[in-house]
XYZ file of C-alpha atoms in Angstrom:
652
model
C 2.186 13.891 16.034
C -0.626 11.577 17.012
C -2.045 9.078 14.566
C -5.847 9.082 14.386
C -8.503 7.230 12.439
C -10.041 9.090 9.451
C -13.533 10.474 10.018
C -16.148 9.944 7.325
C -17.468 13.506 7.547
C -14.044 15.165 7.276
C -12.223 16.076 4.068
C -8.996 14.140 3.538
C -5.714 15.711 2.485
C -3.199 13.344 0.869
C 0.494 14.241 1.123
C 3.479 12.341 -0.174
C 6.272 10.946 1.997
C 9.700 10.241 0.495
C 11.875 7.294 1.444
C 15.400 7.242 -0.012
C 17.908 4.628 1.200
C 15.836 4.143 4.337
C 15.741 7.856 5.155
C 12.226 9.285 5.503
C 11.475 12.891 4.612
C 8.755 15.180 3.320
C 8.980 16.470 -0.267
C 8.803 20.239 -0.527
C 5.202 20.145 -1.791
C 4.137 18.285 1.355
C 6.122 20.636 3.610
C 4.482 23.662 1.978
C 0.976 22.295 2.564
C 1.726 21.528 6.216
C 3.230 24.999 6.695
C 0.054 26.601 5.329
C -2.142 24.423 7.561
C -0.175 25.655 10.566
C -0.138 29.292 9.408
C -3.919 29.328 8.905
C -4.527 27.156 12.006
C -6.957 25.167 9.888
C -7.653 21.771 11.451
C -10.712 20.757 9.423
C -8.731 18.324 7.249
C -7.616 14.802 8.034
C -4.024 14.505 6.795
C -3.172 11.202 5.137
C 0.550 10.634 4.642
C 1.088 8.361 1.645
C 3.766 5.790 2.461
C 5.485 2.887 0.736
C 6.598 1.106 3.903
C 5.333 0.752 7.446
C 6.522 2.530 10.606
C 7.635 5.785 8.979
C 5.467 8.189 10.976
C 7.767 8.300 14.025
C 10.541 9.561 11.733
C 8.377 12.581 10.832
C 7.805 13.661 14.414
C 8.367 17.407 14.673
C 7.782 18.025 10.970
C 3.984 17.681 11.124
C 2.031 20.295 13.134
C 0.792 18.831 16.382
C -2.817 19.971 16.137
C -3.620 17.981 12.994
C -5.439 14.676 12.685
C -2.944 12.407 10.902
C -2.856 8.849 9.615
C -0.837 6.918 7.060
C -2.056 5.129 3.954
C -0.348 2.794 1.533
C -0.185 3.988 -2.067
C -2.137 0.983 -3.320
C -4.941 1.802 -0.855
C -5.564 5.320 -2.163
C -9.118 6.168 -3.281
C -9.657 5.922 -7.032
C -9.665 9.637 -7.919
C -6.635 10.362 -5.712
C -4.710 7.489 -7.306
C -5.238 9.124 -10.704
C -3.634 12.426 -9.639
C -0.270 13.745 -8.621
C -0.131 14.735 -4.958
C -0.948 16.791 -2.996
C -4.661 16.129 -3.299
C -7.776 16.885 -1.254
C -10.766 14.531 -1.385
C -14.232 15.473 -0.186
C -16.005 13.020 2.151
C -18.223 11.588 -0.608
C -15.023 10.607 -2.507
C -16.311 11.935 -5.841
C -14.723 15.432 -5.844
C -10.934 15.663 -5.791
C -8.679 18.716 -5.918
C -5.110 18.036 -7.033
C -1.929 20.038 -7.487
C -0.099 22.353 -5.131
C -1.730 25.670 -6.069
C -5.251 24.236 -6.236
C -4.925 22.494 -2.854
C -3.357 25.513 -1.136
C -6.066 27.856 -2.395
C -8.702 25.392 -1.218
C -7.196 25.274 2.291
C -7.333 29.067 2.500
C -10.926 29.184 1.291
C -11.943 26.528 3.818
C -10.119 28.376 6.622
C -11.930 31.599 5.695
C -15.270 29.791 5.884
C -14.489 28.499 9.364
C -12.762 31.672 10.620
C -14.276 34.648 8.769
C -12.481 37.116 11.024
C -8.973 36.004 10.019
C -7.980 38.924 7.829
C -4.416 37.652 7.538
C -5.670 34.367 6.062
C -8.056 35.982 3.584
C -5.320 38.347 2.365
C -3.153 35.386 1.303
C -5.142 35.109 -1.935
C -4.118 38.623 -2.933
C -5.938 41.256 -4.947
C -9.186 39.876 -6.406
C -8.263 36.455 -4.946
C -6.059 35.619 -7.946
C -2.809 34.598 -6.224
C -1.410 31.435 -7.892
C -4.736 30.908 -9.637
C -3.594 29.729 -13.072
C -0.715 27.320 -13.465
C 1.893 26.577 -16.063
C 0.683 25.783 -19.597
C -2.881 25.341 -18.441
C -4.644 27.400 -21.069
C -7.415 24.831 -21.030
C -10.216 27.356 -21.259
C -13.198 25.421 -22.550
C -15.200 27.808 -24.668
C -18.531 27.006 -26.275
C -17.893 28.837 -29.508
C -20.879 30.443 -31.104
C -20.942 33.564 -33.215
C -18.739 36.046 -31.370
C -18.906 39.784 -31.768
C -15.603 41.613 -32.107
C -15.936 42.898 -28.532
C -16.655 39.414 -27.180
C -13.751 37.924 -29.131
C -11.390 40.656 -27.931
C -12.525 40.081 -24.356
C -11.826 36.361 -24.794
C -8.378 37.143 -26.211
C -7.571 39.344 -23.212
C -8.730 36.613 -20.842
C -6.404 34.063 -22.429
C -3.421 36.426 -22.463
C -4.034 37.442 -18.853
C -4.300 33.800 -17.814
C -1.070 33.021 -19.660
C 0.866 35.849 -18.009
C -0.381 34.901 -14.530
C 0.474 31.282 -15.165
C 4.134 32.073 -15.864
C 4.546 33.412 -12.323
C 2.506 30.520 -10.927
C 4.672 28.020 -12.795
C 7.814 29.585 -11.345
C 6.520 29.380 -7.769
C 4.543 26.140 -7.915
C 6.799 24.023 -10.113
C 10.129 25.541 -11.137
C 11.489 26.690 -7.778
C 10.475 23.570 -5.766
C 11.894 21.362 -8.538
C 15.136 23.354 -8.721
C 15.616 23.223 -4.945
C 14.888 19.496 -4.725
C 17.332 18.849 -7.564
C 19.929 20.927 -5.719
C 19.341 19.057 -2.452
C 19.793 15.694 -4.179
C 23.258 16.686 -5.458
C 24.387 19.816 -3.575
C 28.068 19.415 -4.438
C 27.304 19.100 -8.148
C 25.046 22.145 -8.096
C 27.374 24.595 -6.329
C 29.046 25.864 -9.472
C 25.855 27.532 -10.678
C 22.712 29.104 -9.329
C 19.474 27.508 -10.564
C 17.724 29.504 -13.277
C 14.498 29.545 -11.238
C 16.279 31.073 -8.224
C 17.901 33.727 -10.400
C 14.524 34.464 -11.940
C 13.061 35.011 -8.474
C 15.985 37.267 -7.507
C 15.381 39.317 -10.644
C 11.664 39.668 -9.936
C 12.327 40.813 -6.376
C 14.186 43.772 -7.853
C 11.414 44.869 -10.198
C 9.153 47.836 -9.371
C 5.966 47.004 -7.533
C 2.526 47.602 -9.037
C -0.539 47.448 -6.793
C -4.087 48.660 -7.300
C -3.675 51.634 -4.955
C -0.057 52.445 -5.716
C -0.676 56.112 -6.576
C -1.647 56.929 -2.990
C 1.220 54.927 -1.482
C 3.746 56.383 -3.928
C 2.682 59.919 -2.960
C 3.115 59.003 0.687
C 6.587 57.725 -0.160
C 7.435 60.949 -1.976
C 6.286 62.962 1.020
C 8.389 60.787 3.311
C 11.428 61.241 1.054
C 11.024 65.017 1.005
C 10.711 65.069 4.792
C 13.811 62.900 5.121
C 15.757 65.140 2.716
C 14.856 68.241 4.704
C 16.027 66.573 7.922
C 19.338 65.573 6.332
C 19.942 69.157 5.284
C 19.338 70.433 8.820
C 22.276 71.265 11.131
C 21.452 68.529 13.626
C 20.920 65.731 11.146
C 22.948 62.540 11.428
C 23.942 60.043 8.772
C 22.000 57.318 10.599
C 18.719 59.062 9.783
C 18.688 58.026 6.127
C 15.935 55.573 5.125
C 16.799 51.964 5.885
C 16.783 50.045 2.604
C 16.096 46.789 4.419
C 12.894 48.193 5.923
C 11.215 50.609 3.492
C 9.005 52.821 5.608
C 5.835 53.417 3.611
C 5.897 50.020 1.896
C 6.418 48.075 5.126
C 3.716 50.040 6.934
C 1.224 49.290 4.166
C 2.230 45.624 4.121
C 1.893 45.108 7.885
C -1.413 46.980 8.046
C -2.832 44.509 5.529
C -2.007 41.621 7.876
C -3.378 43.178 11.047
C -6.794 41.969 12.134
C -7.174 45.091 14.255
C -6.108 47.540 11.576
C -8.276 50.631 11.270
C -8.118 53.256 8.543
C -5.695 56.018 9.431
C -7.182 59.500 9.748
C -7.413 61.225 6.397
C -4.560 63.662 5.988
C -4.504 66.137 3.180
C -1.394 65.817 1.055
C 0.797 68.825 0.641
C -0.058 70.833 -2.433
C 3.357 70.242 -3.998
C 2.865 66.458 -3.583
C -0.610 66.547 -5.146
C 0.727 68.367 -8.214
C 3.415 65.767 -9.004
C 2.605 63.712 -12.103
C 2.039 60.002 -11.577
C 4.910 59.202 -13.936
C 7.274 61.209 -11.710
C 6.389 59.471 -8.444
C 9.010 57.150 -6.873
C 8.669 53.435 -7.528
C 7.637 51.155 -4.679
C 10.077 48.536 -3.433
C 9.314 44.870 -2.872
C 8.465 43.945 0.676
C 7.284 40.420 -0.036
C 7.432 38.145 -3.084
C 4.556 39.618 -5.101
C 5.120 43.192 -4.022
C 3.871 44.908 -0.906
C 1.692 42.235 0.616
C 2.347 38.839 2.181
C 0.500 36.280 0.058
C 0.260 32.585 -0.669
C 3.335 32.984 -2.882
C 5.451 33.754 0.191
C 4.039 30.670 1.932
C 5.059 28.506 -1.040
C 8.520 30.006 -1.328
C 9.569 30.009 2.331
C 10.097 26.243 2.829
C 11.880 26.077 -0.546
C 14.169 29.053 0.037
C 14.809 27.943 3.623
C 16.092 24.538 2.535
C 18.128 26.096 -0.270
C 19.804 28.652 2.006
C 20.663 25.980 4.572
C 22.446 24.026 1.848
C 24.285 27.102 0.535
C 25.391 28.111 4.012
C 26.702 24.601 4.633
C 28.541 24.089 1.344
C 29.364 27.462 -0.217
C 28.352 30.393 2.022
C 30.006 32.868 -0.354
C 27.243 32.142 -2.880
C 24.793 33.941 -0.607
C 26.267 37.256 -1.710
C 24.788 36.689 -5.153
C 21.248 36.737 -3.751
C 20.908 39.979 -1.754
C 17.222 40.515 -2.543
C 16.302 36.940 -1.711
C 18.138 37.227 1.611
C 16.335 40.477 2.382
C 12.990 38.821 1.622
C 13.904 35.798 3.792
C 14.711 38.048 6.749
C 11.587 40.136 6.257
C 9.118 37.231 6.378
C 10.598 36.328 9.749
C 9.210 39.583 11.151
C 5.706 38.110 10.995
C 4.703 36.316 14.221
C 2.422 33.880 12.367
C 5.344 32.820 10.164
C 7.570 32.194 13.173
C 4.839 30.184 14.897
C 4.150 28.056 11.818
C 7.870 27.501 11.185
C 8.378 26.266 14.736
C 5.300 24.062 14.428
C 6.775 22.439 11.298
C 10.311 21.990 12.616
C 11.821 24.780 10.498
C 14.668 26.484 12.372
C 14.815 29.726 10.402
C 18.284 31.171 9.845
C 19.407 34.572 11.114
C 21.641 35.531 8.245
C 23.619 38.713 8.755
C 22.494 41.531 6.501
C 25.598 43.527 7.372
C 27.728 41.467 5.016
C 28.382 43.202 1.684
C 25.783 42.023 -0.823
C 26.059 43.409 -4.342
C 22.798 44.378 -5.979
C 23.594 42.174 -8.978
C 25.181 38.701 -9.013
C 28.972 38.879 -9.264
C 28.952 36.031 -11.775
C 26.104 36.557 -14.237
C 24.606 33.249 -15.258
C 24.538 32.048 -18.854
C 21.868 33.426 -21.098
C 18.708 31.420 -20.761
C 18.806 31.431 -16.968
C 16.103 34.042 -16.941
C 13.891 32.245 -19.418
C 10.425 31.576 -18.071
C 9.093 29.442 -20.857
C 6.949 30.359 -23.826
C 6.440 33.992 -24.721
C 2.998 35.321 -25.453
C 4.170 37.617 -28.233
C 4.239 35.880 -31.600
C 6.107 36.790 -34.746
C 4.231 39.353 -36.863
C 2.055 37.977 -39.615
C 2.812 39.230 -43.102
C 0.369 38.695 -45.943
C -2.482 36.220 -46.212
C -2.599 32.419 -46.147
C -2.462 31.827 -49.916
C 1.365 31.488 -50.219
C 1.352 28.948 -47.396
C -1.599 27.049 -48.838
C 0.076 26.987 -52.256
C 3.331 25.734 -50.774
C 1.520 22.873 -49.042
C -0.439 22.013 -52.167
C 2.754 21.896 -54.249
C 4.059 19.336 -51.777
C 0.914 17.219 -52.049
C -0.619 18.334 -48.744
C -4.190 19.550 -48.435
C -7.020 19.304 -45.938
C -8.720 15.908 -45.941
C -12.018 15.310 -44.145
C -13.436 11.874 -43.399
C -17.152 11.275 -43.823
C -19.202 11.502 -40.630
C -20.111 7.881 -39.735
C -23.511 8.707 -38.202
C -24.663 12.142 -39.387
C -28.294 11.662 -38.332
C -27.617 10.263 -34.836
C -28.923 12.392 -31.978
C -29.383 12.255 -28.254
C -33.084 11.878 -27.403
C -33.157 15.217 -25.647
C -36.922 15.221 -25.098
C -36.782 12.085 -22.980
C -33.876 13.180 -20.773
C -34.216 14.874 -17.372
C -33.895 18.656 -17.400
C -30.540 18.636 -15.573
C -28.946 16.762 -18.499
C -30.013 19.303 -21.067
C -27.775 22.344 -21.795
C -30.945 24.420 -22.184
C -31.023 24.467 -18.373
C -27.841 26.544 -18.349
C -27.548 30.310 -18.597
C -27.514 30.594 -22.394
C -29.876 31.774 -25.093
C -32.271 29.313 -26.747
C -30.394 29.603 -30.052
C -27.057 28.845 -28.451
C -28.573 26.001 -26.425
C -29.760 24.329 -29.641
C -26.268 24.656 -31.153
C -24.816 23.206 -27.963
C -27.156 20.211 -28.268
C -25.989 19.703 -31.837
C -22.333 19.833 -30.767
C -23.022 17.303 -28.011
C -24.784 15.006 -30.486
C -21.547 14.740 -32.452
C -19.250 14.086 -29.496
C -21.591 11.662 -27.728
C -22.097 9.729 -30.982
C -18.349 9.283 -31.441
C -17.719 8.352 -27.791
C -20.611 5.871 -27.894
C -19.001 4.286 -30.954
C -15.738 3.765 -29.008
C -16.983 3.038 -25.464
C -17.434 -0.399 -23.940
C -18.907 -1.403 -20.552
C -16.373 -0.806 -17.796
C -14.481 1.878 -19.730
C -13.343 5.105 -18.081
C -14.142 8.238 -20.083
C -12.436 11.524 -19.194
C -14.010 14.868 -20.123
C -11.068 17.291 -20.243
C -11.600 21.046 -19.831
C -15.110 20.050 -18.821
C -16.417 23.459 -17.760
C -19.916 23.103 -16.319
C -20.171 19.492 -17.459
C -22.277 19.713 -20.619
C -20.382 16.834 -22.238
C -19.527 14.762 -19.173
C -23.004 14.737 -17.649
C -24.648 13.615 -20.906
C -22.029 10.860 -21.234
C -22.492 9.702 -17.626
C -26.255 9.556 -18.092
C -26.250 7.826 -21.486
C -23.370 5.426 -20.645
C -24.332 4.134 -17.177
C -21.900 1.200 -17.408
C -18.919 3.532 -17.940
C -17.111 5.660 -15.360
C -16.956 9.334 -16.393
C -14.453 11.779 -14.886
C -14.667 15.540 -15.401
C -11.414 17.524 -15.220
C -11.521 21.304 -14.965
C -9.283 23.921 -13.360
C -12.078 26.405 -12.608
C -13.715 25.423 -9.331
C -16.970 27.324 -9.890
C -17.677 25.454 -13.128
C -16.903 22.066 -11.614
C -19.123 22.723 -8.597
C -22.007 23.542 -10.957
C -21.405 20.255 -12.759
C -21.403 18.358 -9.457
C -24.683 19.971 -8.416
C -26.297 19.006 -11.727
C -25.095 15.404 -11.412
C -26.405 15.272 -7.832
C -29.868 16.259 -9.085
C -29.700 13.295 -11.454
C -28.457 10.862 -8.817
C -25.498 9.824 -10.984
C -23.153 7.357 -9.297
C -20.763 6.768 -12.214
C -19.233 10.244 -12.264
C -16.259 11.891 -10.571
C -14.810 15.411 -10.522
C -11.176 16.503 -10.491
C -10.181 20.141 -10.104
C -6.640 20.263 -11.443
C -4.391 21.383 -14.249
C -3.988 18.710 -16.895
C -0.389 18.038 -15.838
C -1.613 16.819 -12.441
C -3.906 14.147 -13.871
C -1.851 10.983 -14.404
C -4.432 8.194 -14.278
C -5.227 5.593 -16.904
C -8.425 5.830 -18.921
C -9.930 4.474 -22.129
C -11.396 7.508 -23.929
C -10.578 11.204 -23.691
C -13.029 13.825 -24.890
C -12.852 17.629 -25.075
C -15.273 20.123 -26.565
C -13.627 23.325 -27.810
C -10.363 22.989 -25.903
C -8.699 26.333 -26.536
C -5.388 26.682 -28.401
C -2.675 24.353 -27.124
C -5.166 22.835 -24.647
C -6.198 20.581 -27.542
C -2.586 19.416 -27.854
C -2.330 18.881 -24.094
C -5.450 16.693 -24.131
C -4.209 14.837 -27.199
C -0.823 14.245 -25.556
C -2.469 12.930 -22.380
C -4.580 10.502 -24.444
C -1.510 9.254 -26.302
C 0.305 8.666 -23.009
C -2.636 6.629 -21.704
C -3.063 4.767 -25.021
C -6.662 5.974 -24.958
C -9.037 6.759 -27.789
C -9.950 10.402 -28.213
C -12.735 12.625 -29.502
C -11.540 16.239 -29.511
C -13.059 19.399 -30.939
C -10.332 22.091 -31.178
C -10.888 25.819 -30.782
C -9.004 29.142 -30.899
C -6.392 28.046 -33.435
C -4.916 31.543 -33.392
C -3.501 30.925 -29.923
C -1.503 27.878 -30.908
C 2.197 28.544 -30.337
C 5.386 26.802 -29.290
C 5.496 25.985 -25.583
C 7.795 24.122 -23.221
C 6.151 20.837 -24.253
C 4.972 21.362 -27.825
C 6.570 22.595 -31.022
C 4.703 23.402 -34.203
C 4.332 22.064 -36.811
C 4.019 18.710 -35.058
C 4.301 16.084 -37.826
C 7.470 15.293 -39.765
C 5.926 16.030 -43.145
C 4.578 19.439 -42.134
C 7.885 20.292 -40.428
C 9.771 19.473 -43.637
C 7.441 21.759 -45.606
C 6.570 24.722 -43.359
C 8.465 26.968 -40.991
C 7.028 27.795 -37.578
C 6.005 31.230 -38.857
C 4.192 29.737 -41.865
C 2.354 27.325 -39.584
C 1.282 30.267 -37.408
C -0.212 31.873 -40.532
C -2.369 28.767 -40.943
C -3.405 28.937 -37.297
C -4.309 32.586 -37.495
C -6.519 32.191 -40.535
C -8.068 29.005 -39.158
C -9.983 31.310 -36.817
C -11.600 33.116 -39.761
C -14.744 30.964 -39.819
C -17.402 33.152 -38.179
C -20.761 33.194 -39.994
C -20.542 36.978 -40.273
C -17.560 36.692 -42.651
C -17.857 36.429 -46.458
C -18.335 32.827 -47.680
C -15.005 32.728 -49.564
C -13.125 33.821 -46.465
C -14.910 31.211 -44.346
C -13.929 28.505 -46.834
C -10.270 29.527 -46.560
C -10.601 29.446 -42.776
C -12.130 25.976 -42.865
C -9.317 24.783 -45.127
C -6.717 26.180 -42.697
C -8.504 24.457 -39.803
C -8.333 21.185 -41.685
C -4.614 21.576 -42.355
C -3.747 22.393 -38.732
C -5.700 19.346 -37.575
C -4.193 17.198 -40.341
C -0.784 18.043 -38.887
C -2.042 16.995 -35.452
C -3.508 13.753 -36.805
C -0.309 12.781 -38.638
C 1.713 13.400 -35.474
C -0.673 11.141 -33.519
C -0.454 8.411 -36.146
C 3.281 8.071 -35.515
C 2.322 6.886 -31.996
C 0.322 3.994 -33.409
C -3.094 5.589 -33.879
C -5.692 5.693 -36.597
C -7.057 9.247 -36.744
C -9.980 10.769 -38.626
C -10.539 14.498 -39.058
C -14.228 15.156 -39.632
C -16.793 17.935 -39.556
C -19.647 18.148 -37.064
C -23.175 18.022 -38.421
C -24.824 20.317 -39.069
C -21.831 22.465 -39.963
C -23.565 25.552 -38.596
C -23.586 24.213 -35.024
C -20.269 26.000 -34.479
C -17.723 28.017 -36.475
C -15.172 25.627 -34.919
C -16.788 22.431 -36.144
C -13.794 20.098 -36.587
C -13.442 16.837 -34.668
C -10.365 14.659 -34.237
C -11.319 11.038 -33.581
C -8.519 8.578 -32.868
C -8.099 4.979 -31.723
C -4.863 3.136 -30.887
C -3.963 0.501 -33.454
C -1.159 -1.198 -31.544
């Protein structure tokens, strides 16, 4: 590893270095990033190892791929946006666009490698079907939705999008957060951890045993059936031998399909007509496909993330309690299978990983001999909610009997408006791809948020636009508050790039962009703002503001998708919790979404009342942290069916 000076025209990649009792090492997140850089042979980044003491780089010799440009940097010398994020992080040369978090950074490396080496089929395939591998993380349901009048089809489509994102994020959370954390915890105290297998590892073992679903599985499953029938006929023949049965460690059809996907020289096999008896078999009667790699048949970014983690874990098990390996037969099979890929072996050697050759001949039961306690397989919050019975009136009556009802504060500046006519076109939401009617409503929504932020902001303040989308809120704030620093945070890269392009047209110098899940943003700021943060995203933004002791201006949305998560339980305030059960609170949330203009007026009024109660619960919870909170209505009310605003300032 040769230390080099950073180049101004090269993107920087910041990785953490650990120092414990004088021993220097790389955290798993850093090792995973370096492994991917070697696997993709992508050398377009300058790697900055973040250190707390001098002269640590020699200790990392052999762990950092030799072809990379590397330097060290003290934590206090990190660029501003990087300092506000959890590592790893990638910073573009202009220092105003930062990508943070393991999944986001890894996906960015692959995309950059594909730009530089368009012929690398094995690199492109790492992102999986439709490029969605590890795309949505953890509890990040921060879909920012400009809520207008939705048709039933549009609303249903939005519902499906949220549910799909949630389900994907559970797998992403397991791979990006849970497994690395479980392994690092194990490595810190291996003797204390030997009596039990981590829940995340057991979860992975369970998933490796589940049937595989891929977009072209019907064709592959018919090929497998044909192979099985051929094998059966050979076994029945007089010259057949027992050794001719299919090898469970190397499934024929599945492995062939998986390896073909990775081959740059792969060509379509000649079309062969299936036997008539195979064609007639119903899809439901076809054999299930077996896992080859972590997500199914194909080697993806998930395997890249898991290999350094599983490798370190298996080394520890082999050293301390080798008998425990028998509880993880599917994980061992996966670990051996990834070693059959030459690119994996090359990258492992480049990163100082001496992969183990564990014997697969040892008896390995298909299920753990000692089942773990219930809860080991829990993945976090479940999407399915309890069924709703009846309308909101019993819940509303119960609250009213306990002296609780929606309370709205008067809007302090109902006639205030941004001078849209005098602003450059790139500031105005009418420049976006939306109808004129919706653009006017968007202007009205922005009037309300900008007015409240302007009331709170002071020169030198940092304002964070959470779930920023294409930057409608953040760009207006950066333009109208030139003495404040504005940071846009959004997980969807395409939206954030559009916002950056708009700000570039305006020549804004007081704006920065962070592509990350909310959990990866840890910086201090003065005001947090979010327009129509969906479901629990509102609570995530609110929680982040409370942690930073920052004021907040938040417009909630999609109340019907509020539910208990790993971090949040509902109701949130003590008084609501004493009065309502979780199920009763969910009734409020469900009917808080009944505010569309197409609904009867009486029903909309009930919906508005439910919205006010849900946000009253949120405001009371925030007040226990030393905040003064107002719940108010945007003006005009018709600018959005979701027209509530939570405005809070710390009082101590």
